[in-house]
Protein backbone atom coordinates (compact mmCIF):
# COMPACT_ATOMS: atom_id res chain seq x y z
CA UNK A 1 0.00 0.00 0.00
CA UNK A 2 1.77 3.12 -1.20
CA UNK A 3 -0.65 5.85 -0.14
CA UNK A 4 -0.25 7.86 3.04
CA UNK A 5 -2.92 7.68 5.74
CA UNK A 6 -3.41 11.45 5.67
CA UNK A 7 -4.32 11.31 1.98
CA UNK A 8 -7.18 8.85 2.50
CA UNK A 9 -10.82 10.00 2.72
CA UNK A 10 -12.23 10.59 6.20
CA UNK A 11 -14.13 7.28 6.33
CA UNK A 12 -10.87 5.41 5.67
CA UNK A 13 -8.86 7.15 8.39
CA UNK A 14 -7.58 5.06 11.29
CA UNK A 15 -8.16 7.09 14.47
CA UNK A 16 -4.76 6.31 15.92
CA UNK A 17 -4.65 8.93 18.66
CA UNK A 18 -8.12 7.98 19.92
CA UNK A 19 -7.20 4.30 20.03
CA UNK A 20 -4.00 5.00 21.97
CA UNK A 21 -5.94 7.02 24.55
CA UNK A 22 -8.59 4.32 24.80
CA UNK A 23 -5.99 1.64 25.55
CA UNK A 24 -4.21 3.87 28.06
CA UNK A 25 -7.51 4.41 29.89
CA UNK A 26 -8.34 0.74 30.39
CA UNK A 27 -6.50 0.31 33.70
CA UNK A 28 -7.93 3.54 35.13
CA UNK A 29 -11.54 2.37 35.18
CA UNK A 30 -11.40 0.64 38.56
CA UNK A 31 -14.76 2.11 39.63
CA UNK A 32 -16.48 0.30 36.75
CA UNK A 33 -18.21 -3.00 37.48
CA UNK A 34 -16.93 -4.35 34.16
CA UNK A 35 -13.33 -3.82 35.28
CA UNK A 36 -13.68 -6.43 38.01
CA UNK A 37 -15.77 -8.77 35.89
CA UNK A 38 -12.81 -9.03 33.51
CA UNK A 39 -10.10 -9.60 36.12
CA UNK A 40 -9.70 -13.15 34.77
CA UNK A 41 -8.46 -11.57 31.50
CA UNK A 42 -6.15 -8.94 32.99
CA UNK A 43 -2.81 -10.32 31.77
CA UNK A 44 -4.25 -11.28 28.38
CA UNK A 45 -5.75 -7.79 28.14
CA UNK A 46 -2.38 -6.20 28.79
CA UNK A 47 -0.92 -8.25 25.94
CA UNK A 48 -3.76 -7.21 23.61
CA UNK A 49 -3.41 -3.53 24.47
CA UNK A 50 0.38 -3.47 24.34
CA UNK A 51 0.44 -5.26 20.99
CA UNK A 52 -2.02 -2.74 19.55
CA UNK A 53 0.10 0.15 20.81
CA UNK A 54 3.25 -1.31 19.24
CA UNK A 55 1.53 -1.81 15.89
CA UNK A 56 0.10 1.72 16.10
CA UNK A 57 3.67 2.97 16.49
CA UNK A 58 3.39 4.11 20.12
CA UNK A 59 5.21 1.38 22.09
CA UNK A 60 5.96 3.64 25.06
CA UNK A 61 2.34 4.63 25.70
CA UNK A 62 2.28 2.28 28.73
CA UNK A 63 5.03 2.66 31.38
CA UNK A 64 7.58 -0.12 30.92
CA UNK A 65 8.52 -0.61 34.58
CA UNK A 66 4.90 -0.85 35.70
CA UNK A 67 4.22 -3.31 32.91
CA UNK A 68 7.11 -5.57 33.96
CA UNK A 69 6.18 -5.36 37.65
CA UNK A 70 2.59 -6.35 36.96
CA UNK A 71 3.58 -9.31 34.82
CA UNK A 72 6.00 -10.62 37.45
CA UNK A 73 3.39 -10.15 40.19
CA UNK A 74 1.23 -12.74 38.37
CA UNK A 75 3.89 -15.47 38.43
CA UNK A 76 3.76 -18.58 40.61
CA UNK A 77 6.73 -20.46 41.98
CA UNK A 78 6.04 -23.27 39.51
CA UNK A 79 6.91 -20.83 36.73
CA UNK A 80 3.39 -20.36 35.40
CA UNK A 81 1.43 -17.11 35.39
CA UNK A 82 -2.11 -16.37 36.47
CA UNK A 83 -4.45 -13.84 34.88
CA UNK A 84 -3.89 -11.45 37.79
CA UNK A 85 -2.16 -11.61 41.17
CA UNK A 86 -3.67 -14.44 43.19
CA UNK A 87 -5.19 -16.24 40.19
CA UNK A 88 -4.23 -19.82 39.35
CA UNK A 89 -1.54 -20.35 36.75
CA UNK A 90 -2.79 -21.10 33.24
CA UNK A 91 -1.23 -21.71 29.84
CA UNK A 92 -2.93 -18.71 28.19
CA UNK A 93 -1.80 -16.28 30.90
CA UNK A 94 1.71 -17.71 30.79
CA UNK A 95 1.92 -17.24 27.01
CA UNK A 96 0.74 -13.63 27.36
CA UNK A 97 3.36 -13.01 30.04
CA UNK A 98 6.15 -14.28 27.78
CA UNK A 99 4.85 -12.23 24.84
CA UNK A 100 4.63 -9.05 26.92
CA UNK A 101 8.13 -9.46 28.33
CA UNK A 102 9.42 -10.14 24.80
CA UNK A 103 7.80 -6.93 23.50
CA UNK A 104 9.33 -4.74 26.21
CA UNK A 105 12.70 -6.54 25.92
CA UNK A 106 12.51 -7.86 29.47
CA UNK A 107 12.72 -11.65 29.20
CA UNK A 108 15.90 -11.46 31.26
CA UNK A 109 13.81 -10.15 34.16
CA UNK A 110 12.62 -13.73 34.59
CA UNK A 111 16.15 -14.56 35.70
CA UNK A 112 16.67 -11.42 37.78
CA UNK A 113 13.32 -11.02 39.53
CA UNK A 114 11.01 -13.86 38.53
CA UNK A 115 9.80 -16.50 40.94
CA UNK A 116 11.31 -19.93 40.54
CA UNK A 117 14.31 -20.71 38.36
CA UNK A 118 13.96 -18.06 35.62
CA UNK A 119 13.14 -19.03 32.03
CA UNK A 120 13.82 -22.70 32.73
CA UNK A 121 11.00 -22.83 35.29
CA UNK A 122 8.58 -21.17 32.88
CA UNK A 123 9.58 -23.71 30.24
CA UNK A 124 9.08 -26.59 32.67
CA UNK A 125 5.61 -25.33 33.62
CA UNK A 126 4.60 -25.29 29.96
CA UNK A 127 6.23 -28.61 29.04
CA UNK A 128 4.65 -30.38 32.00
CA UNK A 129 1.24 -29.61 30.48
CA UNK A 130 1.95 -31.80 27.44
CA UNK A 131 0.50 -35.29 27.24
CA UNK A 132 3.44 -37.21 25.81
CA UNK A 133 1.22 -39.99 24.43
CA UNK A 134 -1.17 -37.76 22.45
CA UNK A 135 0.98 -34.65 21.91
CA UNK A 136 -1.81 -32.41 23.21
CA UNK A 137 -1.42 -29.66 25.80
CA UNK A 138 -3.69 -28.88 28.74
CA UNK A 139 -4.55 -25.34 29.72
CA UNK A 140 -3.83 -25.98 33.39
CA UNK A 141 -3.62 -28.71 35.99
CA UNK A 142 -7.33 -29.55 35.54
CA UNK A 143 -6.68 -31.02 32.12
CA UNK A 144 -8.83 -29.21 29.52
CA UNK A 145 -7.00 -29.33 26.19
CA UNK A 146 -7.42 -28.00 22.67
CA UNK A 147 -5.25 -26.59 19.90
CA UNK A 148 -5.14 -23.11 21.51
CA UNK A 149 -2.94 -24.45 24.27
CA UNK A 150 -0.75 -26.41 21.86
CA UNK A 151 -0.08 -23.30 19.78
CA UNK A 152 0.50 -21.19 22.87
CA UNK A 153 3.05 -23.67 24.17
CA UNK A 154 5.04 -23.67 20.92
CA UNK A 155 4.80 -19.86 20.68
CA UNK A 156 6.12 -19.20 24.20
CA UNK A 157 8.72 -21.97 24.24
CA UNK A 158 10.21 -20.85 20.92
CA UNK A 159 10.46 -17.27 22.21
CA UNK A 160 12.23 -18.64 25.29
CA UNK A 161 14.40 -20.85 23.03
CA UNK A 162 13.20 -23.91 24.95
CA UNK A 163 11.23 -25.72 22.27
CA UNK A 164 13.30 -28.84 22.83
CA UNK A 165 11.53 -29.36 26.17
CA UNK A 166 8.45 -30.76 24.41
CA UNK A 167 7.71 -33.45 21.86
CA UNK A 168 7.09 -31.28 18.80
CA UNK A 169 6.61 -34.28 16.49
CA UNK A 170 3.78 -35.62 18.67
CA UNK A 171 2.20 -32.15 18.70
CA UNK A 172 2.38 -32.03 14.90
CA UNK A 173 0.75 -35.47 14.69
CA UNK A 174 -2.14 -34.20 16.78
CA UNK A 175 -2.63 -31.14 14.56
CA UNK A 176 -2.67 -33.39 11.49
CA UNK A 177 -5.44 -35.40 13.16
CA UNK A 178 -7.49 -32.19 13.56
CA UNK A 179 -7.55 -31.54 9.79
CA UNK A 180 -10.95 -31.62 8.06
CA UNK A 181 -12.15 -32.41 4.52
CA UNK A 182 -12.56 -28.66 3.82
CA UNK A 183 -8.87 -27.97 4.49
CA UNK A 184 -9.53 -26.36 7.86
CA UNK A 185 -8.85 -27.44 11.44
CA UNK A 186 -10.94 -27.74 14.58
CA UNK A 187 -10.23 -27.64 18.29
CA UNK A 188 -9.66 -31.39 18.22
CA UNK A 189 -10.08 -34.40 15.91
CA UNK A 190 -13.58 -34.38 14.43
CA UNK A 191 -14.41 -30.82 15.51
CA UNK A 192 -15.70 -28.41 12.86
CA UNK A 193 -13.36 -26.00 11.14
CA UNK A 194 -13.20 -22.56 12.73
CA UNK A 195 -11.04 -19.63 11.68
CA UNK A 196 -9.49 -19.08 15.11
CA UNK A 197 -8.63 -22.76 15.54
CA UNK A 198 -7.22 -22.78 12.01
CA UNK A 199 -4.87 -19.98 13.03
CA UNK A 200 -3.63 -21.94 16.04
CA UNK A 201 -2.96 -25.03 13.94
CA UNK A 202 -1.37 -23.28 10.96
CA UNK A 203 0.79 -21.11 13.22
CA UNK A 204 1.88 -24.10 15.29
CA UNK A 205 2.83 -25.96 12.10
CA UNK A 206 4.76 -22.86 11.01
CA UNK A 207 6.77 -22.82 14.24
CA UNK A 208 7.37 -26.56 13.90
CA UNK A 209 8.52 -26.15 10.30
CA UNK A 210 5.75 -28.46 9.00
CA UNK A 211 3.59 -26.29 6.74
CA UNK A 212 4.04 -29.03 4.15
CA UNK A 213 1.14 -30.83 5.85
CA UNK A 214 -1.34 -28.06 4.95
CA UNK A 215 -3.63 -28.38 1.92
CA UNK A 216 -3.07 -24.72 1.06
CA UNK A 217 -5.45 -24.44 -1.90
CA UNK A 218 -8.34 -26.06 -0.09
CA UNK A 219 -7.69 -24.10 3.10
CA UNK A 220 -7.23 -20.85 1.19
CA UNK A 221 -10.59 -21.38 -0.52
CA UNK A 222 -12.35 -21.99 2.81
CA UNK A 223 -10.74 -18.94 4.42
CA UNK A 224 -11.45 -16.62 1.48
CA UNK A 225 -15.10 -17.66 1.62
CA UNK A 226 -15.30 -16.11 5.08
CA UNK A 227 -15.66 -12.67 3.46
CA UNK A 228 -19.32 -11.64 3.41
CA UNK A 229 -21.57 -8.81 2.21
CA UNK A 230 -20.17 -5.74 3.97
CA UNK A 231 -16.57 -6.80 3.36
CA UNK A 232 -15.95 -8.19 6.83
CA UNK A 233 -14.92 -11.74 7.68
CA UNK A 234 -16.72 -14.37 9.71
CA UNK A 235 -15.29 -17.33 11.61
CA UNK A 236 -17.35 -20.10 9.99
CA UNK A 237 -20.15 -20.44 7.46
CA UNK A 238 -23.52 -18.72 8.05
CA UNK A 239 -22.18 -16.44 10.79
CA UNK A 240 -22.08 -12.64 10.89
CA UNK A 241 -18.91 -10.76 10.06
CA UNK A 242 -16.78 -9.76 13.04
CA UNK A 243 -13.77 -7.43 13.01
CA UNK A 244 -11.59 -9.79 15.08
CA UNK A 245 -11.56 -12.30 12.21
CA UNK A 246 -9.56 -9.71 10.30
CA UNK A 247 -6.69 -11.28 12.25
CA UNK A 248 -7.70 -14.94 12.53
CA UNK A 249 -8.46 -15.32 8.82
CA UNK A 250 -5.83 -13.00 7.34
CA UNK A 251 -2.94 -14.35 9.42
CA UNK A 252 -3.60 -17.89 8.16
CA UNK A 253 -3.97 -16.65 4.58
CA UNK A 254 -0.64 -14.84 4.95
CA UNK A 255 1.07 -17.95 6.28
CA UNK A 256 -0.06 -19.98 3.26
CA UNK A 257 0.57 -17.20 0.72
CA UNK A 258 -3.10 -16.59 -0.14
CA UNK A 259 -3.88 -13.22 1.45
CA UNK A 260 -4.59 -11.79 -1.99
CA UNK A 261 -7.61 -14.11 -2.22
CA UNK A 262 -9.80 -11.65 -0.26
CA UNK A 263 -11.05 -8.17 -1.25
CA UNK A 264 -8.61 -6.00 0.62
CA UNK A 265 -10.28 -2.61 0.15
CA UNK A 266 -13.74 -3.72 1.28
CA UNK A 267 -12.27 -5.38 4.38
CA UNK A 268 -10.35 -2.22 5.30
CA UNK A 269 -13.55 -0.20 4.92
CA UNK A 270 -15.45 -2.63 7.17
CA UNK A 271 -12.80 -2.58 9.90
CA UNK A 272 -12.65 1.21 9.97
CA UNK A 273 -16.45 1.45 10.12
CA UNK A 274 -16.27 -0.37 13.48
CA UNK A 275 -14.28 2.45 15.15
CA UNK A 276 -15.67 4.64 17.93
CA UNK A 277 -14.74 8.16 16.78
CA UNK A 278 -15.44 9.69 20.21
CA UNK A 279 -13.93 7.31 22.76
CA UNK A 280 -11.58 5.29 20.57
CA UNK A 281 -11.43 1.54 20.30
CA UNK A 282 -12.92 -0.84 17.73
CA UNK A 283 -16.06 -2.99 18.03
CA UNK A 284 -17.03 -6.29 16.44
CA UNK A 285 -19.47 -4.52 14.10
CA UNK A 286 -20.45 -0.89 13.43
CA UNK A 287 -22.38 0.67 16.31
CA UNK A 288 -21.53 -1.97 18.93
CA UNK A 289 -19.51 -1.42 22.11
CA UNK A 290 -15.74 -1.41 21.67
CA UNK A 291 -13.31 -3.62 23.57
CA UNK A 292 -9.56 -4.19 23.57
CA UNK A 293 -9.89 -7.69 22.01
CA UNK A 294 -11.55 -6.40 18.84
CA UNK A 295 -9.28 -3.36 18.85
CA UNK A 296 -6.03 -5.32 18.70
CA UNK A 297 -7.19 -7.92 16.20
CA UNK A 298 -8.61 -5.23 13.93
CA UNK A 299 -5.35 -3.25 14.05
CA UNK A 300 -3.19 -6.32 13.44
CA UNK A 301 -5.49 -7.20 10.54
CA UNK A 302 -4.99 -3.73 9.08
CA UNK A 303 -1.23 -4.19 9.45
CA UNK A 304 -1.38 -7.44 7.45
CA UNK A 305 -3.32 -5.54 4.79
CA UNK A 306 -0.55 -2.94 4.55
CA UNK A 307 -2.58 -0.04 5.94
CA UNK A 308 -0.26 3.01 5.92
CA UNK A 309 1.50 4.12 9.08
CA UNK A 310 1.22 0.82 10.96
CA UNK A 311 4.16 -1.27 12.09
CA UNK A 312 4.49 -4.75 10.53
CA UNK A 313 2.99 -7.59 12.55
CA UNK A 314 4.32 -11.15 12.54
CA UNK A 315 1.55 -13.40 11.25
CA UNK A 316 2.72 -16.42 13.28
CA UNK A 317 3.39 -14.88 16.70
CA UNK A 318 0.95 -11.93 16.68
CA UNK A 319 3.78 -9.70 17.84
CA UNK A 320 5.57 -6.84 16.11
CA UNK A 321 7.94 -8.24 13.49
CA UNK A 322 10.71 -6.22 15.13
CA UNK A 323 10.15 -8.09 18.42
CA UNK A 324 10.26 -11.52 16.78
CA UNK A 325 13.38 -10.61 14.81
CA UNK A 326 15.12 -9.35 17.96
CA UNK A 327 14.16 -12.30 20.17
CA UNK A 328 14.75 -15.05 17.62
CA UNK A 329 17.76 -13.40 15.99
CA UNK A 330 16.26 -13.31 12.50
Coordinates of C-alpha atoms in Angstrom, one line a residue:
X1 CA 0.0 0.0 0.0
X2 CA 1.8 3.1 -1.2
X3 CA -0.6 5.9 -0.1
X4 CA -0.3 7.9 3.0
X5 CA -2.9 7.7 5.7
X6 CA -3.4 11.4 5.7
X7 CA -4.3 11.3 2.0
X8 CA -7.2 8.9 2.5
X9 CA -10.8 10.0 2.7
X10 CA -12.2 10.6 6.2
X11 CA -14.1 7.3 6.3
X12 CA -10.9 5.4 5.7
X13 CA -8.9 7.1 8.4
X14 CA -7.6 5.1 11.3
X15 CA -8.2 7.1 14.5
X16 CA -4.8 6.3 15.9
X17 CA -4.7 8.9 18.7
X18 CA -8.1 8.0 19.9
X19 CA -7.2 4.3 20.0
X20 CA -4.0 5.0 22.0
X21 CA -5.9 7.0 24.6
X22 CA -8.6 4.3 24.8
X23 CA -6.0 1.6 25.6
X24 CA -4.2 3.9 28.1
X25 CA -7.5 4.4 29.9
X26 CA -8.3 0.7 30.4
X27 CA -6.5 0.3 33.7
X28 CA -7.9 3.5 35.1
X29 CA -11.5 2.4 35.2
X30 CA -11.4 0.6 38.6
X31 CA -14.8 2.1 39.6
X32 CA -16.5 0.3 36.7
X33 CA -18.2 -3.0 37.5
X34 CA -16.9 -4.3 34.2
X35 CA -13.3 -3.8 35.3
X36 CA -13.7 -6.4 38.0
X37 CA -15.8 -8.8 35.9
X38 CA -12.8 -9.0 33.5
X39 CA -10.1 -9.6 36.1
X40 CA -9.7 -13.2 34.8
X41 CA -8.5 -11.6 31.5
X42 CA -6.1 -8.9 33.0
X43 CA -2.8 -10.3 31.8
X44 CA -4.3 -11.3 28.4
X45 CA -5.7 -7.8 28.1
X46 CA -2.4 -6.2 28.8
X47 CA -0.9 -8.2 25.9
X48 CA -3.8 -7.2 23.6
X49 CA -3.4 -3.5 24.5
X50 CA 0.4 -3.5 24.3
X51 CA 0.4 -5.3 21.0
X52 CA -2.0 -2.7 19.5
X53 CA 0.1 0.1 20.8
X54 CA 3.2 -1.3 19.2
X55 CA 1.5 -1.8 15.9
X56 CA 0.1 1.7 16.1
X57 CA 3.7 3.0 16.5
X58 CA 3.4 4.1 20.1
X59 CA 5.2 1.4 22.1
X60 CA 6.0 3.6 25.1
X61 CA 2.3 4.6 25.7
X62 CA 2.3 2.3 28.7
X63 CA 5.0 2.7 31.4
X64 CA 7.6 -0.1 30.9
X65 CA 8.5 -0.6 34.6
X66 CA 4.9 -0.9 35.7
X67 CA 4.2 -3.3 32.9
X68 CA 7.1 -5.6 34.0
X69 CA 6.2 -5.4 37.6
X70 CA 2.6 -6.3 37.0
X71 CA 3.6 -9.3 34.8
X72 CA 6.0 -10.6 37.4
X73 CA 3.4 -10.1 40.2
X74 CA 1.2 -12.7 38.4
X75 CA 3.9 -15.5 38.4
X76 CA 3.8 -18.6 40.6
X77 CA 6.7 -20.5 42.0
X78 CA 6.0 -23.3 39.5
X79 CA 6.9 -20.8 36.7
X80 CA 3.4 -20.4 35.4
X81 CA 1.4 -17.1 35.4
X82 CA -2.1 -16.4 36.5
X83 CA -4.5 -13.8 34.9
X84 CA -3.9 -11.5 37.8
X85 CA -2.2 -11.6 41.2
X86 CA -3.7 -14.4 43.2
X87 CA -5.2 -16.2 40.2
X88 CA -4.2 -19.8 39.4
X89 CA -1.5 -20.3 36.8
X90 CA -2.8 -21.1 33.2
X91 CA -1.2 -21.7 29.8
X92 CA -2.9 -18.7 28.2
X93 CA -1.8 -16.3 30.9
X94 CA 1.7 -17.7 30.8
X95 CA 1.9 -17.2 27.0
X96 CA 0.7 -13.6 27.4
X97 CA 3.4 -13.0 30.0
X98 CA 6.2 -14.3 27.8
X99 CA 4.8 -12.2 24.8
X100 CA 4.6 -9.1 26.9
X101 CA 8.1 -9.5 28.3
X102 CA 9.4 -10.1 24.8
X103 CA 7.8 -6.9 23.5
X104 CA 9.3 -4.7 26.2
X105 CA 12.7 -6.5 25.9
X106 CA 12.5 -7.9 29.5
X107 CA 12.7 -11.6 29.2
X108 CA 15.9 -11.5 31.3
X109 CA 13.8 -10.1 34.2
X110 CA 12.6 -13.7 34.6
X111 CA 16.2 -14.6 35.7
X112 CA 16.7 -11.4 37.8
X113 CA 13.3 -11.0 39.5
X114 CA 11.0 -13.9 38.5
X115 CA 9.8 -16.5 40.9
X116 CA 11.3 -19.9 40.5
X117 CA 14.3 -20.7 38.4
X118 CA 14.0 -18.1 35.6
X119 CA 13.1 -19.0 32.0
X120 CA 13.8 -22.7 32.7
X121 CA 11.0 -22.8 35.3
X122 CA 8.6 -21.2 32.9
X123 CA 9.6 -23.7 30.2
X124 CA 9.1 -26.6 32.7
X125 CA 5.6 -25.3 33.6
X126 CA 4.6 -25.3 30.0
X127 CA 6.2 -28.6 29.0
X128 CA 4.6 -30.4 32.0
X129 CA 1.2 -29.6 30.5
X130 CA 1.9 -31.8 27.4
X131 CA 0.5 -35.3 27.2
X132 CA 3.4 -37.2 25.8
X133 CA 1.2 -40.0 24.4
X134 CA -1.2 -37.8 22.4
X135 CA 1.0 -34.7 21.9
X136 CA -1.8 -32.4 23.2
X137 CA -1.4 -29.7 25.8
X138 CA -3.7 -28.9 28.7
X139 CA -4.5 -25.3 29.7
X140 CA -3.8 -26.0 33.4
X141 CA -3.6 -28.7 36.0
X142 CA -7.3 -29.5 35.5
X143 CA -6.7 -31.0 32.1
X144 CA -8.8 -29.2 29.5
X145 CA -7.0 -29.3 26.2
X146 CA -7.4 -28.0 22.7
X147 CA -5.2 -26.6 19.9
X148 CA -5.1 -23.1 21.5
X149 CA -2.9 -24.5 24.3
X150 CA -0.8 -26.4 21.9
X151 CA -0.1 -23.3 19.8
X152 CA 0.5 -21.2 22.9
X153 CA 3.0 -23.7 24.2
X154 CA 5.0 -23.7 20.9
X155 CA 4.8 -19.9 20.7
X156 CA 6.1 -19.2 24.2
X157 CA 8.7 -22.0 24.2
X158 CA 10.2 -20.9 20.9
X159 CA 10.5 -17.3 22.2
X160 CA 12.2 -18.6 25.3
X161 CA 14.4 -20.8 23.0
X162 CA 13.2 -23.9 25.0
X163 CA 11.2 -25.7 22.3
X164 CA 13.3 -28.8 22.8
X165 CA 11.5 -29.4 26.2
X166 CA 8.5 -30.8 24.4
X167 CA 7.7 -33.5 21.9
X168 CA 7.1 -31.3 18.8
X169 CA 6.6 -34.3 16.5
X170 CA 3.8 -35.6 18.7
X171 CA 2.2 -32.2 18.7
X172 CA 2.4 -32.0 14.9
X173 CA 0.8 -35.5 14.7
X174 CA -2.1 -34.2 16.8
X175 CA -2.6 -31.1 14.6
X176 CA -2.7 -33.4 11.5
X177 CA -5.4 -35.4 13.2
X178 CA -7.5 -32.2 13.6
X179 CA -7.6 -31.5 9.8
X180 CA -10.9 -31.6 8.1
X181 CA -12.1 -32.4 4.5
X182 CA -12.6 -28.7 3.8
X183 CA -8.9 -28.0 4.5
X184 CA -9.5 -26.4 7.9
X185 CA -8.9 -27.4 11.4
X186 CA -10.9 -27.7 14.6
X187 CA -10.2 -27.6 18.3
X188 CA -9.7 -31.4 18.2
X189 CA -10.1 -34.4 15.9
X190 CA -13.6 -34.4 14.4
X191 CA -14.4 -30.8 15.5
X192 CA -15.7 -28.4 12.9
X193 CA -13.4 -26.0 11.1
X194 CA -13.2 -22.6 12.7
X195 CA -11.0 -19.6 11.7
X196 CA -9.5 -19.1 15.1
X197 CA -8.6 -22.8 15.5
X198 CA -7.2 -22.8 12.0
X199 CA -4.9 -20.0 13.0
X200 CA -3.6 -21.9 16.0
X201 CA -3.0 -25.0 13.9
X202 CA -1.4 -23.3 11.0
X203 CA 0.8 -21.1 13.2
X204 CA 1.9 -24.1 15.3
X205 CA 2.8 -26.0 12.1
X206 CA 4.8 -22.9 11.0
X207 CA 6.8 -22.8 14.2
X208 CA 7.4 -26.6 13.9
X209 CA 8.5 -26.2 10.3
X210 CA 5.7 -28.5 9.0
X211 CA 3.6 -26.3 6.7
X212 CA 4.0 -29.0 4.1
X213 CA 1.1 -30.8 5.9
X214 CA -1.3 -28.1 4.9
X215 CA -3.6 -28.4 1.9
X216 CA -3.1 -24.7 1.1
X217 CA -5.4 -24.4 -1.9
X218 CA -8.3 -26.1 -0.1
X219 CA -7.7 -24.1 3.1
X220 CA -7.2 -20.9 1.2
X221 CA -10.6 -21.4 -0.5
X222 CA -12.4 -22.0 2.8
X223 CA -10.7 -18.9 4.4
X224 CA -11.5 -16.6 1.5
X225 CA -15.1 -17.7 1.6
X226 CA -15.3 -16.1 5.1
X227 CA -15.7 -12.7 3.5
X228 CA -19.3 -11.6 3.4
X229 CA -21.6 -8.8 2.2
X230 CA -20.2 -5.7 4.0
X231 CA -16.6 -6.8 3.4
X232 CA -16.0 -8.2 6.8
X233 CA -14.9 -11.7 7.7
X234 CA -16.7 -14.4 9.7
X235 CA -15.3 -17.3 11.6
X236 CA -17.3 -20.1 10.0
X237 CA -20.2 -20.4 7.5
X238 CA -23.5 -18.7 8.0
X239 CA -22.2 -16.4 10.8
X240 CA -22.1 -12.6 10.9
X241 CA -18.9 -10.8 10.1
X242 CA -16.8 -9.8 13.0
X243 CA -13.8 -7.4 13.0
X244 CA -11.6 -9.8 15.1
X245 CA -11.6 -12.3 12.2
X246 CA -9.6 -9.7 10.3
X247 CA -6.7 -11.3 12.2
X248 CA -7.7 -14.9 12.5
X249 CA -8.5 -15.3 8.8
X250 CA -5.8 -13.0 7.3
X251 CA -2.9 -14.4 9.4
X252 CA -3.6 -17.9 8.2
X253 CA -4.0 -16.6 4.6
X254 CA -0.6 -14.8 4.9
X255 CA 1.1 -17.9 6.3
X256 CA -0.1 -20.0 3.3
X257 CA 0.6 -17.2 0.7
X258 CA -3.1 -16.6 -0.1
X259 CA -3.9 -13.2 1.5
X260 CA -4.6 -11.8 -2.0
X261 CA -7.6 -14.1 -2.2
X262 CA -9.8 -11.7 -0.3
X263 CA -11.0 -8.2 -1.2
X264 CA -8.6 -6.0 0.6
X265 CA -10.3 -2.6 0.2
X266 CA -13.7 -3.7 1.3
X267 CA -12.3 -5.4 4.4
X268 CA -10.3 -2.2 5.3
X269 CA -13.5 -0.2 4.9
X270 CA -15.4 -2.6 7.2
X271 CA -12.8 -2.6 9.9
X272 CA -12.6 1.2 10.0
X273 CA -16.4 1.5 10.1
X274 CA -16.3 -0.4 13.5
X275 CA -14.3 2.4 15.1
X276 CA -15.7 4.6 17.9
X277 CA -14.7 8.2 16.8
X278 CA -15.4 9.7 20.2
X279 CA -13.9 7.3 22.8
X280 CA -11.6 5.3 20.6
X281 CA -11.4 1.5 20.3
X282 CA -12.9 -0.8 17.7
X283 CA -16.1 -3.0 18.0
X284 CA -17.0 -6.3 16.4
X285 CA -19.5 -4.5 14.1
X286 CA -20.4 -0.9 13.4
X287 CA -22.4 0.7 16.3
X288 CA -21.5 -2.0 18.9
X289 CA -19.5 -1.4 22.1
X290 CA -15.7 -1.4 21.7
X291 CA -13.3 -3.6 23.6
X292 CA -9.6 -4.2 23.6
X293 CA -9.9 -7.7 22.0
X294 CA -11.5 -6.4 18.8
X295 CA -9.3 -3.4 18.9
X296 CA -6.0 -5.3 18.7
X297 CA -7.2 -7.9 16.2
X298 CA -8.6 -5.2 13.9
X299 CA -5.4 -3.3 14.1
X300 CA -3.2 -6.3 13.4
X301 CA -5.5 -7.2 10.5
X302 CA -5.0 -3.7 9.1
X303 CA -1.2 -4.2 9.4
X304 CA -1.4 -7.4 7.5
X305 CA -3.3 -5.5 4.8
X306 CA -0.6 -2.9 4.6
X307 CA -2.6 0.0 5.9
X308 CA -0.3 3.0 5.9
X309 CA 1.5 4.1 9.1
X310 CA 1.2 0.8 11.0
X311 CA 4.2 -1.3 12.1
X312 CA 4.5 -4.7 10.5
X313 CA 3.0 -7.6 12.6
X314 CA 4.3 -11.1 12.5
X315 CA 1.5 -13.4 11.2
X316 CA 2.7 -16.4 13.3
X317 CA 3.4 -14.9 16.7
X318 CA 0.9 -11.9 16.7
X319 CA 3.8 -9.7 17.8
X320 CA 5.6 -6.8 16.1
X321 CA 7.9 -8.2 13.5
X322 CA 10.7 -6.2 15.1
X323 CA 10.1 -8.1 18.4
X324 CA 10.3 -11.5 16.8
X325 CA 13.4 -10.6 14.8
X326 CA 15.1 -9.3 18.0
X327 CA 14.2 -12.3 20.2
X328 CA 14.8 -15.1 17.6
X329 CA 17.8 -13.4 16.0
X330 CA 16.3 -13.3 12.5

